[in-house]
PDB file of C-alpha atoms in Angstrom:
ATOM      1  CA  MET N 456     -13.354  -2.024 -70.637  1.00  0.00           C
ATOM      2  CA  LYS N 457     -13.627  -5.663 -69.971  1.00  0.00           C
ATOM      3  CA  HIS N 458     -10.587  -7.605 -69.021  1.00  0.00           C
ATOM      4  CA  PHE N 459     -11.117 -11.361 -68.664  1.00  0.00           C
ATOM      5  CA  GLY N 460     -14.674 -10.900 -67.588  1.00  0.00           C
ATOM      6  CA  TYR N 461     -14.013  -8.095 -65.118  1.00  0.00           C
ATOM      7  CA  TYR N 462     -14.138  -4.395 -65.525  1.00  0.00           C
ATOM      8  CA  GLU N 463     -10.835  -2.613 -65.066  1.00  0.00           C
ATOM      9  CA  ARG N 464     -10.624  -0.272 -62.163  1.00  0.00           C
ATOM     10  CA  GLY N 465      -9.189   3.112 -62.610  1.00  0.00           C
ATOM     11  CA  GLU N 466      -6.879   4.982 -60.271  1.00  0.00           C
ATOM     12  CA  ASP N 467      -9.855   6.827 -58.794  1.00  0.00           C
ATOM     13  CA  MET N 468     -11.402   3.573 -57.654  1.00  0.00           C
ATOM     14  CA  ASP N 469      -8.136   2.416 -56.011  1.00  0.00           C
ATOM     15  CA  PHE N 470      -7.913   5.727 -54.144  1.00  0.00           C
ATOM     16  CA  ILE N 471     -11.478   5.374 -52.836  1.00  0.00           C
ATOM     17  CA  ILE N 472     -10.812   1.818 -51.617  1.00  0.00           C
ATOM     18  CA  TYR N 473      -7.589   2.804 -49.822  1.00  0.00           C
ATOM     19  CA  PHE N 474      -9.298   5.852 -48.339  1.00  0.00           C
ATOM     20  CA  ALA N 475     -12.170   3.700 -47.018  1.00  0.00           C
ATOM     21  CA  ILE N 476      -9.711   1.226 -45.472  1.00  0.00           C
ATOM     22  CA  CYS N 477      -7.829   4.081 -43.764  1.00  0.00           C
ATOM     23  CA  ILE N 478     -11.076   5.567 -42.404  1.00  0.00           C
ATOM     24  CA  CYS N 479     -12.076   2.162 -40.986  1.00  0.00           C
ATOM     25  CA  ALA N 480      -8.645   1.710 -39.358  1.00  0.00           C
ATOM     26  CA  VAL N 481      -8.750   5.196 -37.778  1.00  0.00           C
ATOM     27  CA  ALA N 482     -12.280   4.567 -36.493  1.00  0.00           C
ATOM     28  CA  PHE N 483     -11.219   1.215 -35.004  1.00  0.00           C
ATOM     29  CA  PHE N 484      -8.220   2.751 -33.198  1.00  0.00           C
ATOM     30  CA  ALA N 485     -10.320   5.684 -31.950  1.00  0.00           C
ATOM     31  CA  VAL N 486     -12.871   3.297 -30.407  1.00  0.00           C
ATOM     32  CA  TYR N 487     -10.062   1.141 -28.933  1.00  0.00           C
ATOM     33  CA  ILE N 488      -8.304   4.148 -27.396  1.00  0.00           C
ATOM     34  CA  GLY N 489     -11.606   5.487 -26.037  1.00  0.00           C
ATOM     35  CA  LYS N 490     -12.380   2.197 -24.305  1.00  0.00           C
ATOM     36  CA  THR N 491      -8.852   1.973 -22.904  1.00  0.00           C
ATOM     37  CA  VAL N 492      -9.035   5.492 -21.463  1.00  0.00           C
ATOM     38  CA  LYS N 493     -12.460   4.795 -19.938  1.00  0.00           C
ATOM     39  CA  LYS N 494     -11.175   1.581 -18.336  1.00  0.00           C
ATOM     40  CA  TYR N 495      -8.107   3.405 -16.965  1.00  0.00           C
ATOM     41  CA  LYS N 496     -10.279   6.150 -15.426  1.00  0.00           C
ATOM     42  CA  GLN N 497     -12.536   3.551 -13.788  1.00  0.00           C
ATOM     43  CA  ASN N 498      -9.500   1.794 -12.269  1.00  0.00           C
ATOM     44  CA  GLU N 499      -8.150   5.088 -10.933  1.00  0.00           C
ATOM     45  CA  THR N 500     -11.455   6.044  -9.304  1.00  0.00           C
ATOM     46  CA  GLU N 501     -11.713   2.581  -7.716  1.00  0.00           C
ATOM     47  CA  LYS N 502      -8.214   2.964  -6.277  1.00  0.00           C
ATOM     48  CA  MET N 503      -9.162   6.311  -4.744  1.00  0.00           C
ATOM     49  CA  LYS N 504     -12.201   4.896  -2.927  1.00  0.00           C
ATOM     50  CA  PRO N 505     -11.465   4.156   0.742  1.00  0.00           C
ATOM     51  CA  THR N 506     -11.431   0.470   1.599  1.00  0.00           C
ATOM     52  CA  GLU N 507     -13.013   1.081   4.990  1.00  0.00           C
ATOM     53  CA  ASP N 508     -15.776   3.413   6.029  1.00  0.00           C
ATOM     54  CA  VAL N 509     -14.060   6.719   6.794  1.00  0.00           C
ATOM     55  CA  ASN N 510     -16.742   7.746   9.276  1.00  0.00           C
ATOM     56  CA  GLU N 511     -16.291   4.560  11.281  1.00  0.00           C
ATOM     57  CA  ILE N 512     -13.689   5.035  14.002  1.00  0.00           C
ATOM     58  CA  LYS N 513     -12.184   2.068  15.734  1.00  0.00           C
ATOM     59  CA  SER N 514     -13.291   2.607  19.298  1.00  0.00           C
ATOM     60  CA  GLU N 515     -12.460  -0.780  20.754  1.00  0.00           C
ATOM     61  CA  PHE N 516      -8.904  -1.969  21.319  1.00  0.00           C
ATOM     62  CA  THR N 517      -7.628  -5.326  22.412  1.00  0.00           C
ATOM     63  CA  THR N 518      -6.087  -4.548  25.787  1.00  0.00           C
ATOM     64  CA  ILE N 519      -3.986  -6.756  28.007  1.00  0.00           C
ATOM     65  CA  LYS N 520      -3.278  -5.876  31.641  1.00  0.00           C
ATOM     66  CA  THR N 521      -0.678  -7.784  33.599  1.00  0.00           C
ATOM     67  CA  LYS N 522       1.854  -7.326  36.380  1.00  0.00           C
ATOM     68  CA  ALA N 523       5.374  -7.062  34.975  1.00  0.00           C
ATOM     69  CA  LYS N 524       8.928  -6.121  35.858  1.00  0.00           C
ATOM     70  CA  VAL N 525      11.393  -4.190  33.669  1.00  0.00           C
ATOM     71  CA  ILE N 526      14.327  -6.568  33.188  1.00  0.00           C
ATOM     72  CA  ASP N 527      16.240  -4.910  30.349  1.00  0.00           C
ATOM     73  CA  LEU N 528      16.532  -1.661  28.398  1.00  0.00           C
ATOM     74  CA  THR N 529      18.253  -1.622  25.027  1.00  0.00           C
ATOM     75  CA  CYS N 530      18.994   1.084  22.512  1.00  0.00           C
ATOM     76  CA  ARG N 531      20.368   0.349  19.056  1.00  0.00           C
ATOM     77  CA  VAL N 532      20.865   2.000  15.693  1.00  0.00           C
ATOM     78  CA  GLU N 533      19.904   0.278  12.434  1.00  0.00           C
ATOM     79  CA  MET N 534      20.487   1.204   8.809  1.00  0.00           C
ATOM     80  CA  VAL N 535      17.241   1.384   6.832  1.00  0.00           C
ATOM     81  CA  GLY N 536      17.034   1.682   3.050  1.00  0.00           C
ATOM     82  CA  VAL N 537      19.080   0.649   0.056  1.00  0.00           C
ATOM     83  CA  LYS N 538      19.540   3.550  -2.347  1.00  0.00           C
ATOM     84  CA  THR N 539      19.433   6.279   0.287  1.00  0.00           C
ATOM     85  CA  PRO N 540      20.128   4.549   3.608  1.00  0.00           C
ATOM     86  CA  LYS N 541      19.534   6.334   6.884  1.00  0.00           C
ATOM     87  CA  THR N 542      20.076   5.412  10.508  1.00  0.00           C
ATOM     88  CA  VAL N 543      17.141   4.835  12.843  1.00  0.00           C
ATOM     89  CA  GLU N 544      17.371   4.666  16.630  1.00  0.00           C
ATOM     90  CA  ILE N 545      15.311   1.858  18.168  1.00  0.00           C
ATOM     91  CA  PHE N 546      14.534   1.899  21.888  1.00  0.00           C
ATOM     92  CA  THR N 547      13.354  -1.395  23.402  1.00  0.00           C
ATOM     93  CA  VAL N 548      12.016  -2.119  26.873  1.00  0.00           C
ATOM     94  CA  VAL N 549      11.927  -5.774  27.970  1.00  0.00           C
ATOM     95  CA  PHE N 550       9.351  -6.862  30.550  1.00  0.00           C
ATOM     96  CA  GLU N 551       8.946 -10.134  32.427  1.00  0.00           C
ATOM     97  CA  THR N 552       5.421 -10.958  33.583  1.00  0.00           C
ATOM     98  CA  ASP N 553       4.487 -12.895  36.704  1.00  0.00           C
ATOM     99  CA  ASP N 554       3.931 -15.908  34.404  1.00  0.00           C
ATOM    100  CA  LYS N 555       7.620 -15.693  33.314  1.00  0.00           C
ATOM    101  CA  GLU N 556       6.580 -14.466  29.848  1.00  0.00           C
ATOM    102  CA  ILE N 557       9.061 -12.093  28.174  1.00  0.00           C
ATOM    103  CA  ILE N 558       7.575  -9.078  26.358  1.00  0.00           C
ATOM    104  CA  GLU N 559       9.769  -6.823  24.210  1.00  0.00           C
ATOM    105  CA  ILE N 560       8.259  -3.494  23.214  1.00  0.00           C
ATOM    106  CA  ASN N 561       9.791  -0.828  20.976  1.00  0.00           C
ATOM    107  CA  THR N 562       9.041   2.648  22.332  1.00  0.00           C
ATOM    108  CA  SER N 563       9.846   6.255  21.562  1.00  0.00           C
ATOM    109  CA  GLN N 564      12.903   7.837  23.149  1.00  0.00           C
ATOM    110  CA  GLU N 565      10.766   9.896  25.534  1.00  0.00           C
ATOM    111  CA  MET N 566       8.994   6.804  26.877  1.00  0.00           C
ATOM    112  CA  TYR N 567      12.264   4.845  27.013  1.00  0.00           C
ATOM    113  CA  GLU N 568      13.861   7.453  29.260  1.00  0.00           C
ATOM    114  CA  GLY N 569      11.062   7.003  31.834  1.00  0.00           C
ATOM    115  CA  PHE N 570      11.968   3.352  32.558  1.00  0.00           C
ATOM    116  CA  GLU N 571      14.589   1.865  34.874  1.00  0.00           C
ATOM    117  CA  LYS N 572      15.648  -1.740  35.377  1.00  0.00           C
ATOM    118  CA  GLY N 573      13.893  -3.400  38.284  1.00  0.00           C
ATOM    119  CA  GLN N 574      10.677  -1.356  38.154  1.00  0.00           C
ATOM    120  CA  TYR N 575       7.594  -3.438  38.918  1.00  0.00           C
ATOM    121  CA  GLY N 576       4.021  -2.478  38.133  1.00  0.00           C
ATOM    122  CA  GLU N 577       0.914  -2.945  36.036  1.00  0.00           C
ATOM    123  CA  LEU N 578       1.629  -3.130  32.303  1.00  0.00           C
ATOM    124  CA  THR N 579      -1.183  -2.318  29.873  1.00  0.00           C
ATOM    125  CA  LEU N 580      -0.872  -3.170  26.177  1.00  0.00           C
ATOM    126  CA  ALA N 581      -3.351  -1.912  23.570  1.00  0.00           C
ATOM    127  CA  ASP N 582      -3.201  -3.839  20.271  1.00  0.00           C
ATOM    128  CA  GLY N 583       0.315  -4.996  21.162  1.00  0.00           C
ATOM    129  CA  GLU N 584       1.631  -1.481  21.794  1.00  0.00           C
ATOM    130  CA  LEU N 585       2.616  -0.009  25.157  1.00  0.00           C
ATOM    131  CA  TYR N 586      -0.346   1.912  26.567  1.00  0.00           C
ATOM    132  CA  SER N 587       0.714   2.416  30.179  1.00  0.00           C
ATOM    133  CA  PHE N 588       2.990   1.183  32.931  1.00  0.00           C
ATOM    134  CA  ILE N 589       1.934   2.109  36.462  1.00  0.00           C
ATOM    135  CA  ILE N 590       4.586   1.484  39.127  1.00  0.00           C
TER     136      ILE N 590
END
């Protein structure tokens, strides 16, 4: 039947059009989700890659050797954390070099117990950490 120059569509034709639109929408979302998952997996594998060469071991340290005297030993307790705070013991040994430079180094309790005020000897630092102290 003609209606103002156009053929009338029946209910079957409306169903086919809606069905085609739904199929296109599902296909679009399937492609979008597939690309999103692929991008996510690529990001995760990039995060897992080591930033440095694992086989390369740092064999050279920046070392400083100087004559120094133990001028102070301090031990303190600090609270660390917000939601679940805990106390941490910090042991510090203070050295004075021959050039009147003050060096404060945090050590473990075992190393801390080996020092006494007034000891004088050769202090060796490796990358800013205490390496040795020979009296």
